[in-house]
Amino acid sequence: MSTLSEPAGQKARPAGERAGTATQWPADRRITIRDLQAATDRGERWSMLTSYDTLTAGVFEQAGVRALLVGDTSAELVLGYPDTVPVTMDELVPMVQAVVRGTRTALVVADLPFGSYQAGPAAAMANAVRHLKEGGAQAVKLEGGRRVLPQVEIMVGAGIPVMGHLGLTPQSINVLGGVRRIQGRGDAGDELLADALALEAAGAFAVVLESVPAALGRRVSDALRIPTVGIGAGPDCDAQILVWQDMAGLTTGRLPRFVKRYTDTRGRLLDAALRYVADVAERRYPDQAHSYS
Ligand code: KIV
């Protein structure tokens, strides 16, 4: 929690913001965008993670992650592409279906991949409808601010919950000239705030803020009524999201400063696989206990 004094903002920030009580969340139905807004209104921080398959989705739901994003980061982390640009709707929809099948209460947000909405509102509508009808998602996410308002408006008008995504928008890697880490410094912060306000006015139910200074994360969070979902946007966003493989230590190499690794999944998996290979080579597996009589 920030120690800065509270600026006047639209959001009530109860003194000593309290940790959420699980009883406020439904146990027998899917969480809705209204539940997320209600949690934000009562000052409760909630979590999102990415998920692309049934088993991780179930684990994260059991842990109290309220919403799961079937992100286009699956392009790199599941499908092995160099960035998020190549992934298609046909590749994402089966992952959305898997995450929906593995959960009962989590809200499932499906990413609209590059090329699925940029052409205009009709394309956005058609692909969002696929995510809801074929995939079973309850919401969609797209990147961009004022430039995608017609898309947001038509989807919201059709009853499709839309999450915005501002700051670092990886689908624009080819104009950014690589994935630059920090967005929204200086005057760009005013532009980002204007984009966030425009998304809210167009009916978006939440906005992801990726890789922006913490002060801007707070400024946008204070200005919006809808929840902000931070990923590298400081401690004052209303919710947080991480890519699960980063959170769980499956990804390797130098990760952005905002990533906190909560375990060493890669090390544990490697250790298990090494021991399995050695057991097979040295005829310790399968032993009698793992054989049929
Ligand atoms: O696709 C994704 O995983 C995302 C998150 C990084 C927010 O957009």
PDB file of C-alpha atoms in Angstrom, residues 2-288:
ATOM      1  CA  SER A   2       1.259   3.466  -0.803  1.00  0.00           C
ATOM      2  CA  THR A   3       2.326   5.752   1.987  1.00  0.00           C
ATOM      3  CA  LEU A   4       1.561   8.829  -0.131  1.00  0.00           C
ATOM      4  CA  SER A   5      -1.335  11.001   0.999  1.00  0.00           C
ATOM      5  CA  GLU A   6      -4.597  10.241  -0.804  1.00  0.00           C
ATOM      6  CA  PRO A   7      -5.290  12.501  -3.763  1.00  0.00           C
ATOM      7  CA  ALA A   8      -8.925  13.265  -4.507  1.00  0.00           C
ATOM      8  CA  GLY A   9     -10.063  10.491  -6.825  1.00  0.00           C
ATOM      9  CA  GLN A  10     -13.198   8.676  -7.894  1.00  0.00           C
ATOM     10  CA  LYS A  11     -12.408   5.565  -5.923  1.00  0.00           C
ATOM     11  CA  ALA A  12     -13.134   5.227  -2.276  1.00  0.00           C
ATOM     12  CA  ARG A  13      -9.930   3.948  -0.726  1.00  0.00           C
ATOM     13  CA  PRO A  14     -10.900   2.851   2.767  1.00  0.00           C
ATOM     14  CA  ALA A  15      -8.254   3.743   5.321  1.00  0.00           C
ATOM     15  CA  GLY A  16      -6.056   0.708   5.826  1.00  0.00           C
ATOM     16  CA  GLU A  17      -7.457  -1.110   2.825  1.00  0.00           C
ATOM     17  CA  ARG A  18      -8.424  -4.500   4.110  1.00  0.00           C
ATOM     18  CA  ALA A  19      -7.685  -7.896   2.688  1.00  0.00           C
ATOM     19  CA  GLY A  20     -10.730  -9.394   1.017  1.00  0.00           C
ATOM     20  CA  THR A  21     -13.001 -11.850   2.682  1.00  0.00           C
ATOM     21  CA  ALA A  22     -13.525 -14.946   0.592  1.00  0.00           C
ATOM     22  CA  THR A  23     -17.203 -15.110   1.631  1.00  0.00           C
ATOM     23  CA  GLN A  24     -17.962 -12.149  -0.617  1.00  0.00           C
ATOM     24  CA  TRP A  25     -17.099 -14.227  -3.681  1.00  0.00           C
ATOM     25  CA  PRO A  26     -19.547 -16.730  -5.183  1.00  0.00           C
ATOM     26  CA  ALA A  27     -18.760 -20.406  -4.599  1.00  0.00           C
ATOM     27  CA  ASP A  28     -21.485 -21.872  -6.800  1.00  0.00           C
ATOM     28  CA  ARG A  29     -21.374 -19.796  -9.981  1.00  0.00           C
ATOM     29  CA  ARG A  30     -18.939 -17.897 -12.174  1.00  0.00           C
ATOM     30  CA  ILE A  31     -17.622 -14.589 -10.949  1.00  0.00           C
ATOM     31  CA  THR A  32     -18.998 -11.745 -13.038  1.00  0.00           C
ATOM     32  CA  ILE A  33     -17.686  -8.295 -13.890  1.00  0.00           C
ATOM     33  CA  ARG A  34     -20.119  -6.993 -11.255  1.00  0.00           C
ATOM     34  CA  ASP A  35     -18.365  -9.091  -8.592  1.00  0.00           C
ATOM     35  CA  LEU A  36     -15.014  -7.636  -9.672  1.00  0.00           C
ATOM     36  CA  GLN A  37     -16.401  -4.100  -9.525  1.00  0.00           C
ATOM     37  CA  ALA A  38     -17.987  -4.780  -6.109  1.00  0.00           C
ATOM     38  CA  ALA A  39     -14.653  -6.034  -4.755  1.00  0.00           C
ATOM     39  CA  THR A  40     -12.946  -2.915  -6.048  1.00  0.00           C
ATOM     40  CA  ASP A  41     -15.679  -0.726  -4.575  1.00  0.00           C
ATOM     41  CA  ARG A  42     -15.129  -2.263  -1.143  1.00  0.00           C
ATOM     42  CA  GLY A  43     -11.378  -1.708  -1.450  1.00  0.00           C
ATOM     43  CA  GLU A  44     -10.457  -5.374  -1.829  1.00  0.00           C
ATOM     44  CA  ARG A  45      -7.424  -6.279  -3.902  1.00  0.00           C
ATOM     45  CA  TRP A  46      -7.995  -9.247  -6.216  1.00  0.00           C
ATOM     46  CA  SER A  47      -5.735 -11.304  -8.441  1.00  0.00           C
ATOM     47  CA  MET A  48      -5.578 -12.513 -12.000  1.00  0.00           C
ATOM     48  CA  LEU A  49      -3.148 -14.917 -13.655  1.00  0.00           C
ATOM     49  CA  THR A  50      -2.799 -16.073 -17.193  1.00  0.00           C
ATOM     50  CA  SER A  51      -3.748 -19.676 -17.889  1.00  0.00           C
ATOM     51  CA  TYR A  52      -3.811 -21.664 -21.102  1.00  0.00           C
ATOM     52  CA  ASP A  53      -4.814 -25.171 -19.997  1.00  0.00           C
ATOM     53  CA  THR A  54      -7.229 -27.087 -17.793  1.00  0.00           C
ATOM     54  CA  LEU A  55      -4.920 -28.181 -14.970  1.00  0.00           C
ATOM     55  CA  THR A  56      -3.275 -24.841 -14.206  1.00  0.00           C
ATOM     56  CA  ALA A  57      -6.667 -23.134 -14.455  1.00  0.00           C
ATOM     57  CA  GLY A  58      -8.052 -25.411 -11.744  1.00  0.00           C
ATOM     58  CA  VAL A  59      -5.066 -24.846  -9.473  1.00  0.00           C
ATOM     59  CA  PHE A  60      -5.250 -21.070  -9.804  1.00  0.00           C
ATOM     60  CA  GLU A  61      -9.002 -21.028  -9.181  1.00  0.00           C
ATOM     61  CA  GLN A  62      -8.464 -23.160  -6.049  1.00  0.00           C
ATOM     62  CA  ALA A  63      -5.910 -20.593  -4.869  1.00  0.00           C
ATOM     63  CA  GLY A  64      -8.470 -17.782  -5.093  1.00  0.00           C
ATOM     64  CA  VAL A  65      -7.418 -16.200  -8.362  1.00  0.00           C
ATOM     65  CA  ARG A  66     -10.657 -14.507  -9.374  1.00  0.00           C
ATOM     66  CA  ALA A  67     -10.151 -14.097 -13.108  1.00  0.00           C
ATOM     67  CA  LEU A  68      -7.978 -15.979 -15.596  1.00  0.00           C
ATOM     68  CA  LEU A  69      -6.648 -14.490 -18.808  1.00  0.00           C
ATOM     69  CA  VAL A  70      -6.114 -16.754 -21.779  1.00  0.00           C
ATOM     70  CA  GLY A  71      -3.524 -14.326 -23.048  1.00  0.00           C
ATOM     71  CA  ASP A  72      -1.811 -14.005 -26.384  1.00  0.00           C
ATOM     72  CA  THR A  73       1.411 -14.551 -24.400  1.00  0.00           C
ATOM     73  CA  SER A  74       0.518 -18.179 -25.152  1.00  0.00           C
ATOM     74  CA  ALA A  75       2.034 -17.423 -28.551  1.00  0.00           C
ATOM     75  CA  GLU A  76       5.479 -17.431 -26.943  1.00  0.00           C
ATOM     76  CA  LEU A  77       4.938 -19.594 -23.867  1.00  0.00           C
ATOM     77  CA  VAL A  78       2.803 -22.387 -25.298  1.00  0.00           C
ATOM     78  CA  LEU A  79       3.324 -22.295 -29.048  1.00  0.00           C
ATOM     79  CA  GLY A  80       6.956 -21.155 -29.265  1.00  0.00           C
ATOM     80  CA  TYR A  81       6.510 -18.100 -31.500  1.00  0.00           C
ATOM     81  CA  PRO A  82       9.061 -15.285 -31.063  1.00  0.00           C
ATOM     82  CA  ASP A  83       6.389 -12.740 -29.996  1.00  0.00           C
ATOM     83  CA  THR A  84       2.620 -12.410 -29.693  1.00  0.00           C
ATOM     84  CA  VAL A  85       1.959 -11.294 -33.259  1.00  0.00           C
ATOM     85  CA  PRO A  86       1.545 -14.676 -35.030  1.00  0.00           C
ATOM     86  CA  VAL A  87      -1.032 -16.349 -32.747  1.00  0.00           C
ATOM     87  CA  THR A  88      -4.465 -16.774 -34.311  1.00  0.00           C
ATOM     88  CA  MET A  89      -8.037 -17.122 -33.097  1.00  0.00           C
ATOM     89  CA  ASP A  90      -7.992 -20.760 -34.207  1.00  0.00           C
ATOM     90  CA  GLU A  91      -5.031 -21.373 -31.908  1.00  0.00           C
ATOM     91  CA  LEU A  92      -6.448 -19.438 -28.950  1.00  0.00           C
ATOM     92  CA  VAL A  93     -10.005 -20.782 -28.921  1.00  0.00           C
ATOM     93  CA  PRO A  94      -9.034 -24.359 -27.865  1.00  0.00           C
ATOM     94  CA  MET A  95      -6.998 -22.903 -24.980  1.00  0.00           C
ATOM     95  CA  VAL A  96     -10.009 -20.836 -23.890  1.00  0.00           C
ATOM     96  CA  GLN A  97     -12.145 -23.977 -23.987  1.00  0.00           C
ATOM     97  CA  ALA A  98      -9.606 -25.851 -21.855  1.00  0.00           C
ATOM     98  CA  VAL A  99      -9.467 -23.109 -19.206  1.00  0.00           C
ATOM     99  CA  VAL A 100     -13.256 -22.894 -19.071  1.00  0.00           C
ATOM    100  CA  ARG A 101     -13.521 -26.693 -18.674  1.00  0.00           C
ATOM    101  CA  GLY A 102     -11.027 -26.608 -15.814  1.00  0.00           C
ATOM    102  CA  THR A 103     -12.865 -23.984 -13.761  1.00  0.00           C
ATOM    103  CA  ARG A 104     -16.248 -23.433 -12.117  1.00  0.00           C
ATOM    104  CA  THR A 105     -16.076 -19.966 -10.577  1.00  0.00           C
ATOM    105  CA  ALA A 106     -13.232 -17.986 -12.158  1.00  0.00           C
ATOM    106  CA  LEU A 107     -14.128 -15.366 -14.754  1.00  0.00           C
ATOM    107  CA  VAL A 108     -12.374 -16.322 -17.991  1.00  0.00           C
ATOM    108  CA  VAL A 109     -11.091 -13.456 -20.137  1.00  0.00           C
ATOM    109  CA  ALA A 110      -9.981 -14.327 -23.682  1.00  0.00           C
ATOM    110  CA  ASP A 111      -7.434 -12.195 -25.513  1.00  0.00           C
ATOM    111  CA  LEU A 112      -8.251 -10.874 -28.964  1.00  0.00           C
ATOM    112  CA  PRO A 113      -5.005 -11.580 -30.845  1.00  0.00           C
ATOM    113  CA  PHE A 114      -3.240  -9.266 -33.275  1.00  0.00           C
ATOM    114  CA  GLY A 115      -5.218  -9.014 -36.507  1.00  0.00           C
ATOM    115  CA  SER A 116      -8.521 -10.065 -34.965  1.00  0.00           C
ATOM    116  CA  TYR A 117      -9.874  -6.569 -34.205  1.00  0.00           C
ATOM    117  CA  GLN A 118      -7.624  -3.908 -35.761  1.00  0.00           C
ATOM    118  CA  ALA A 119      -9.599  -3.891 -39.042  1.00  0.00           C
ATOM    119  CA  GLY A 120     -12.626  -2.465 -37.260  1.00  0.00           C
ATOM    120  CA  PRO A 121     -15.717  -3.096 -35.160  1.00  0.00           C
ATOM    121  CA  ALA A 122     -17.121  -5.862 -37.361  1.00  0.00           C
ATOM    122  CA  ALA A 123     -13.950  -7.942 -37.082  1.00  0.00           C
ATOM    123  CA  ALA A 124     -13.775  -7.345 -33.326  1.00  0.00           C
ATOM    124  CA  MET A 125     -17.403  -8.399 -32.906  1.00  0.00           C
ATOM    125  CA  ALA A 126     -17.036 -11.558 -34.959  1.00  0.00           C
ATOM    126  CA  ASN A 127     -13.968 -12.707 -33.048  1.00  0.00           C
ATOM    127  CA  ALA A 128     -15.284 -11.759 -29.616  1.00  0.00           C
ATOM    128  CA  VAL A 129     -18.423 -13.750 -30.407  1.00  0.00           C
ATOM    129  CA  ARG A 130     -16.197 -16.746 -31.253  1.00  0.00           C
ATOM    130  CA  HIS A 131     -14.442 -16.449 -27.877  1.00  0.00           C
ATOM    131  CA  LEU A 132     -17.780 -16.439 -26.053  1.00  0.00           C
ATOM    132  CA  LYS A 133     -19.726 -18.948 -28.169  1.00  0.00           C
ATOM    133  CA  GLU A 134     -16.997 -21.444 -29.112  1.00  0.00           C
ATOM    134  CA  GLY A 135     -14.554 -20.846 -26.290  1.00  0.00           C
ATOM    135  CA  GLY A 136     -17.017 -20.271 -23.459  1.00  0.00           C
ATOM    136  CA  ALA A 137     -15.200 -17.167 -22.185  1.00  0.00           C
ATOM    137  CA  GLN A 138     -17.101 -14.542 -20.241  1.00  0.00           C
ATOM    138  CA  ALA A 139     -15.094 -11.524 -21.445  1.00  0.00           C
ATOM    139  CA  VAL A 140     -12.500 -10.421 -23.994  1.00  0.00           C
ATOM    140  CA  LYS A 141      -9.422  -8.192 -23.849  1.00  0.00           C
ATOM    141  CA  LEU A 142      -7.900  -6.014 -26.529  1.00  0.00           C
ATOM    142  CA  GLU A 143      -4.943  -3.621 -26.656  1.00  0.00           C
ATOM    143  CA  GLY A 144      -5.161   0.114 -27.257  1.00  0.00           C
ATOM    144  CA  GLY A 145      -7.032   3.191 -26.086  1.00  0.00           C
ATOM    145  CA  ARG A 146      -8.876   5.804 -28.122  1.00  0.00           C
ATOM    146  CA  ARG A 147      -7.958   4.105 -31.401  1.00  0.00           C
ATOM    147  CA  VAL A 148     -10.049   1.028 -30.534  1.00  0.00           C
ATOM    148  CA  LEU A 149     -13.099   2.782 -29.061  1.00  0.00           C
ATOM    149  CA  PRO A 150     -15.433   1.824 -31.946  1.00  0.00           C
ATOM    150  CA  GLN A 151     -14.498  -1.808 -31.336  1.00  0.00           C
ATOM    151  CA  VAL A 152     -15.069  -1.496 -27.588  1.00  0.00           C
ATOM    152  CA  GLU A 153     -18.396   0.250 -28.076  1.00  0.00           C
ATOM    153  CA  ILE A 154     -19.835  -2.304 -30.477  1.00  0.00           C
ATOM    154  CA  MET A 155     -18.814  -5.237 -28.270  1.00  0.00           C
ATOM    155  CA  VAL A 156     -20.107  -3.653 -25.063  1.00  0.00           C
ATOM    156  CA  GLY A 157     -23.297  -2.704 -26.891  1.00  0.00           C
ATOM    157  CA  ALA A 158     -23.735  -6.366 -27.794  1.00  0.00           C
ATOM    158  CA  GLY A 159     -23.377  -7.435 -24.155  1.00  0.00           C
ATOM    159  CA  ILE A 160     -19.746  -8.561 -24.310  1.00  0.00           C
ATOM    160  CA  PRO A 161     -17.621  -7.510 -21.306  1.00  0.00           C
ATOM    161  CA  VAL A 162     -14.426  -5.851 -22.567  1.00  0.00           C
ATOM    162  CA  MET A 163     -11.120  -5.389 -20.744  1.00  0.00           C
ATOM    163  CA  GLY A 164      -8.729  -2.735 -22.084  1.00  0.00           C
ATOM    164  CA  HIS A 165      -4.922  -2.945 -22.102  1.00  0.00           C
ATOM    165  CA  LEU A 166      -2.692   0.156 -21.999  1.00  0.00           C
ATOM    166  CA  GLY A 167       0.969   0.953 -21.447  1.00  0.00           C
ATOM    167  CA  LEU A 168       3.210  -1.716 -22.916  1.00  0.00           C
ATOM    168  CA  THR A 169       1.097  -3.309 -25.629  1.00  0.00           C
ATOM    169  CA  PRO A 170       3.150  -6.220 -27.013  1.00  0.00           C
ATOM    170  CA  GLN A 171       1.056  -6.555 -30.187  1.00  0.00           C
ATOM    171  CA  SER A 172       2.642  -3.250 -31.299  1.00  0.00           C
ATOM    172  CA  ILE A 173       6.175  -4.650 -31.098  1.00  0.00           C
ATOM    173  CA  ASN A 174       6.851  -3.689 -34.707  1.00  0.00           C
ATOM    174  CA  VAL A 175       6.152   0.017 -34.147  1.00  0.00           C
ATOM    175  CA  LEU A 176       7.659   0.093 -30.672  1.00  0.00           C
ATOM    176  CA  GLY A 177      10.843  -1.272 -32.258  1.00  0.00           C
ATOM    177  CA  GLY A 178      11.036  -4.059 -29.718  1.00  0.00           C
ATOM    178  CA  VAL A 179       9.337  -4.456 -26.407  1.00  0.00           C
ATOM    179  CA  ARG A 180      10.415  -1.337 -24.539  1.00  0.00           C
ATOM    180  CA  ARG A 181       9.832  -1.864 -20.876  1.00  0.00           C
ATOM    181  CA  ILE A 182       8.457   1.380 -19.454  1.00  0.00           C
ATOM    182  CA  GLN A 183       5.623   3.344 -21.055  1.00  0.00           C
ATOM    183  CA  GLY A 184       3.771   6.472 -20.001  1.00  0.00           C
ATOM    184  CA  ARG A 185       6.653   8.587 -18.709  1.00  0.00           C
ATOM    185  CA  GLY A 186       6.334  12.378 -18.953  1.00  0.00           C
ATOM    186  CA  ASP A 187       3.596  13.692 -21.254  1.00  0.00           C
ATOM    187  CA  ALA A 188       2.820  10.174 -22.377  1.00  0.00           C
ATOM    188  CA  GLY A 189       1.260   9.713 -18.932  1.00  0.00           C
ATOM    189  CA  ASP A 190      -1.452  12.273 -19.769  1.00  0.00           C
ATOM    190  CA  GLU A 191      -2.168  10.455 -23.017  1.00  0.00           C
ATOM    191  CA  LEU A 192      -2.421   7.131 -21.239  1.00  0.00           C
ATOM    192  CA  LEU A 193      -4.804   8.597 -18.663  1.00  0.00           C
ATOM    193  CA  ALA A 194      -6.952  10.030 -21.463  1.00  0.00           C
ATOM    194  CA  ASP A 195      -7.005   6.593 -23.112  1.00  0.00           C
ATOM    195  CA  ALA A 196      -8.028   4.944 -19.837  1.00  0.00           C
ATOM    196  CA  LEU A 197     -10.850   7.422 -19.261  1.00  0.00           C
ATOM    197  CA  ALA A 198     -12.036   6.935 -22.845  1.00  0.00           C
ATOM    198  CA  LEU A 199     -12.098   3.147 -22.400  1.00  0.00           C
ATOM    199  CA  GLU A 200     -14.131   3.524 -19.216  1.00  0.00           C
ATOM    200  CA  ALA A 201     -16.569   5.879 -20.947  1.00  0.00           C
ATOM    201  CA  ALA A 202     -16.919   3.374 -23.812  1.00  0.00           C
ATOM    202  CA  GLY A 203     -18.000   0.722 -21.305  1.00  0.00           C
ATOM    203  CA  ALA A 204     -14.830  -1.304 -20.618  1.00  0.00           C
ATOM    204  CA  PHE A 205     -15.161  -3.150 -17.285  1.00  0.00           C
ATOM    205  CA  ALA A 206     -11.434  -2.999 -16.388  1.00  0.00           C
ATOM    206  CA  VAL A 207      -8.125  -1.824 -17.809  1.00  0.00           C
ATOM    207  CA  VAL A 208      -4.775  -3.627 -17.692  1.00  0.00           C
ATOM    208  CA  LEU A 209      -1.847  -1.255 -17.124  1.00  0.00           C
ATOM    209  CA  GLU A 210       1.424  -2.847 -18.213  1.00  0.00           C
ATOM    210  CA  SER A 211       4.925  -1.536 -17.466  1.00  0.00           C
ATOM    211  CA  VAL A 212       4.154   2.026 -16.412  1.00  0.00           C
ATOM    212  CA  PRO A 213       5.599   4.059 -13.535  1.00  0.00           C
ATOM    213  CA  ALA A 214       3.946   3.351 -10.184  1.00  0.00           C
ATOM    214  CA  ALA A 215       2.865   6.989  -9.852  1.00  0.00           C
ATOM    215  CA  LEU A 216       0.973   6.724 -13.136  1.00  0.00           C
ATOM    216  CA  GLY A 217      -0.581   3.441 -12.017  1.00  0.00           C
ATOM    217  CA  ARG A 218      -1.924   5.227  -8.989  1.00  0.00           C
ATOM    218  CA  ARG A 219      -3.049   8.270 -10.939  1.00  0.00           C
ATOM    219  CA  VAL A 220      -5.060   6.183 -13.393  1.00  0.00           C
ATOM    220  CA  SER A 221      -6.461   3.981 -10.611  1.00  0.00           C
ATOM    221  CA  ASP A 222      -7.643   7.041  -8.725  1.00  0.00           C
ATOM    222  CA  ALA A 223      -9.221   8.575 -11.804  1.00  0.00           C
ATOM    223  CA  LEU A 224     -11.184   5.507 -12.894  1.00  0.00           C
ATOM    224  CA  ARG A 225     -14.229   3.965 -11.292  1.00  0.00           C
ATOM    225  CA  ILE A 226     -13.590   0.609 -12.987  1.00  0.00           C
ATOM    226  CA  PRO A 227     -10.741  -1.587 -11.715  1.00  0.00           C
ATOM    227  CA  THR A 228      -7.202  -1.192 -12.974  1.00  0.00           C
ATOM    228  CA  VAL A 229      -5.267  -4.453 -13.294  1.00  0.00           C
ATOM    229  CA  GLY A 230      -1.554  -3.816 -12.890  1.00  0.00           C
ATOM    230  CA  ILE A 231       1.375  -5.722 -14.340  1.00  0.00           C
ATOM    231  CA  GLY A 232       4.418  -3.645 -13.607  1.00  0.00           C
ATOM    232  CA  ALA A 233       2.253  -0.646 -12.693  1.00  0.00           C
ATOM    233  CA  GLY A 234       3.048  -0.371  -8.984  1.00  0.00           C
ATOM    234  CA  PRO A 235       1.183  -1.277  -5.806  1.00  0.00           C
ATOM    235  CA  ASP A 236      -1.840   0.992  -6.164  1.00  0.00           C
ATOM    236  CA  CYS A 237      -3.744  -0.724  -8.938  1.00  0.00           C
ATOM    237  CA  ASP A 238      -7.009  -2.340  -7.890  1.00  0.00           C
ATOM    238  CA  ALA A 239      -5.937  -5.803  -9.033  1.00  0.00           C
ATOM    239  CA  GLN A 240      -2.779  -7.511 -10.243  1.00  0.00           C
ATOM    240  CA  ILE A 241      -1.993  -9.930 -13.049  1.00  0.00           C
ATOM    241  CA  LEU A 242       1.119 -11.931 -13.863  1.00  0.00           C
ATOM    242  CA  VAL A 243       1.977 -14.426 -16.563  1.00  0.00           C
ATOM    243  CA  TRP A 244       1.788 -17.711 -14.656  1.00  0.00           C
ATOM    244  CA  GLN A 245       5.072 -19.121 -15.971  1.00  0.00           C
ATOM    245  CA  ASP A 246       6.835 -15.991 -14.668  1.00  0.00           C
ATOM    246  CA  MET A 247       5.063 -16.139 -11.298  1.00  0.00           C
ATOM    247  CA  ALA A 248       5.914 -19.830 -10.881  1.00  0.00           C
ATOM    248  CA  GLY A 249       9.510 -19.682 -12.133  1.00  0.00           C
ATOM    249  CA  LEU A 250       9.095 -21.726 -15.294  1.00  0.00           C
ATOM    250  CA  THR A 251      10.425 -19.032 -17.602  1.00  0.00           C
ATOM    251  CA  THR A 252      14.166 -18.464 -17.649  1.00  0.00           C
ATOM    252  CA  GLY A 253      16.507 -15.576 -18.283  1.00  0.00           C
ATOM    253  CA  ARG A 254      16.242 -11.953 -17.316  1.00  0.00           C
ATOM    254  CA  LEU A 255      12.665 -11.056 -16.541  1.00  0.00           C
ATOM    255  CA  PRO A 256      11.158  -7.588 -16.075  1.00  0.00           C
ATOM    256  CA  ARG A 257      11.734  -6.008 -12.657  1.00  0.00           C
ATOM    257  CA  PHE A 258       8.076  -6.343 -11.710  1.00  0.00           C
ATOM    258  CA  VAL A 259       8.081 -10.157 -11.906  1.00  0.00           C
ATOM    259  CA  LYS A 260       8.227 -11.950  -8.581  1.00  0.00           C
ATOM    260  CA  ARG A 261       8.992 -15.674  -8.825  1.00  0.00           C
ATOM    261  CA  TYR A 262       7.036 -17.512  -6.139  1.00  0.00           C
ATOM    262  CA  THR A 263       8.603 -20.907  -6.758  1.00  0.00           C
ATOM    263  CA  ASP A 264      11.154 -22.661  -8.960  1.00  0.00           C
ATOM    264  CA  THR A 265       8.946 -24.762 -11.209  1.00  0.00           C
ATOM    265  CA  ARG A 266      11.640 -25.095 -13.868  1.00  0.00           C
ATOM    266  CA  GLY A 267      14.200 -26.382 -11.364  1.00  0.00           C
ATOM    267  CA  ARG A 268      11.737 -28.841  -9.819  1.00  0.00           C
ATOM    268  CA  LEU A 269      10.588 -30.143 -13.179  1.00  0.00           C
ATOM    269  CA  LEU A 270      14.135 -30.502 -14.434  1.00  0.00           C
ATOM    270  CA  ASP A 271      15.130 -32.364 -11.277  1.00  0.00           C
ATOM    271  CA  ALA A 272      12.177 -34.759 -11.619  1.00  0.00           C
ATOM    272  CA  ALA A 273      12.896 -35.404 -15.303  1.00  0.00           C
ATOM    273  CA  LEU A 274      16.616 -35.981 -14.608  1.00  0.00           C
ATOM    274  CA  ARG A 275      15.840 -38.517 -11.904  1.00  0.00           C
ATOM    275  CA  TYR A 276      13.294 -40.285 -14.137  1.00  0.00           C
ATOM    276  CA  VAL A 277      15.813 -40.543 -16.991  1.00  0.00           C
ATOM    277  CA  ALA A 278      18.463 -41.903 -14.612  1.00  0.00           C
ATOM    278  CA  ASP A 279      16.029 -44.421 -13.069  1.00  0.00           C
ATOM    279  CA  VAL A 280      15.099 -45.761 -16.504  1.00  0.00           C
ATOM    280  CA  ALA A 281      18.738 -45.941 -17.611  1.00  0.00           C
ATOM    281  CA  GLU A 282      19.742 -47.745 -14.435  1.00  0.00           C
ATOM    282  CA  ARG A 283      16.693 -50.054 -14.417  1.00  0.00           C
ATOM    283  CA  ARG A 284      15.298 -48.696 -11.134  1.00  0.00           C
ATOM    284  CA  TYR A 285      12.046 -47.764 -12.852  1.00  0.00           C
ATOM    285  CA  PRO A 286       9.652 -49.436 -13.268  1.00  0.00           C
ATOM    286  CA  ASP A 287      10.204 -51.586 -10.175  1.00  0.00           C
ATOM    287  CA  GLN A 288       7.835 -54.190  -8.734  1.00  0.00           C
TER     288      GLN A 288
END
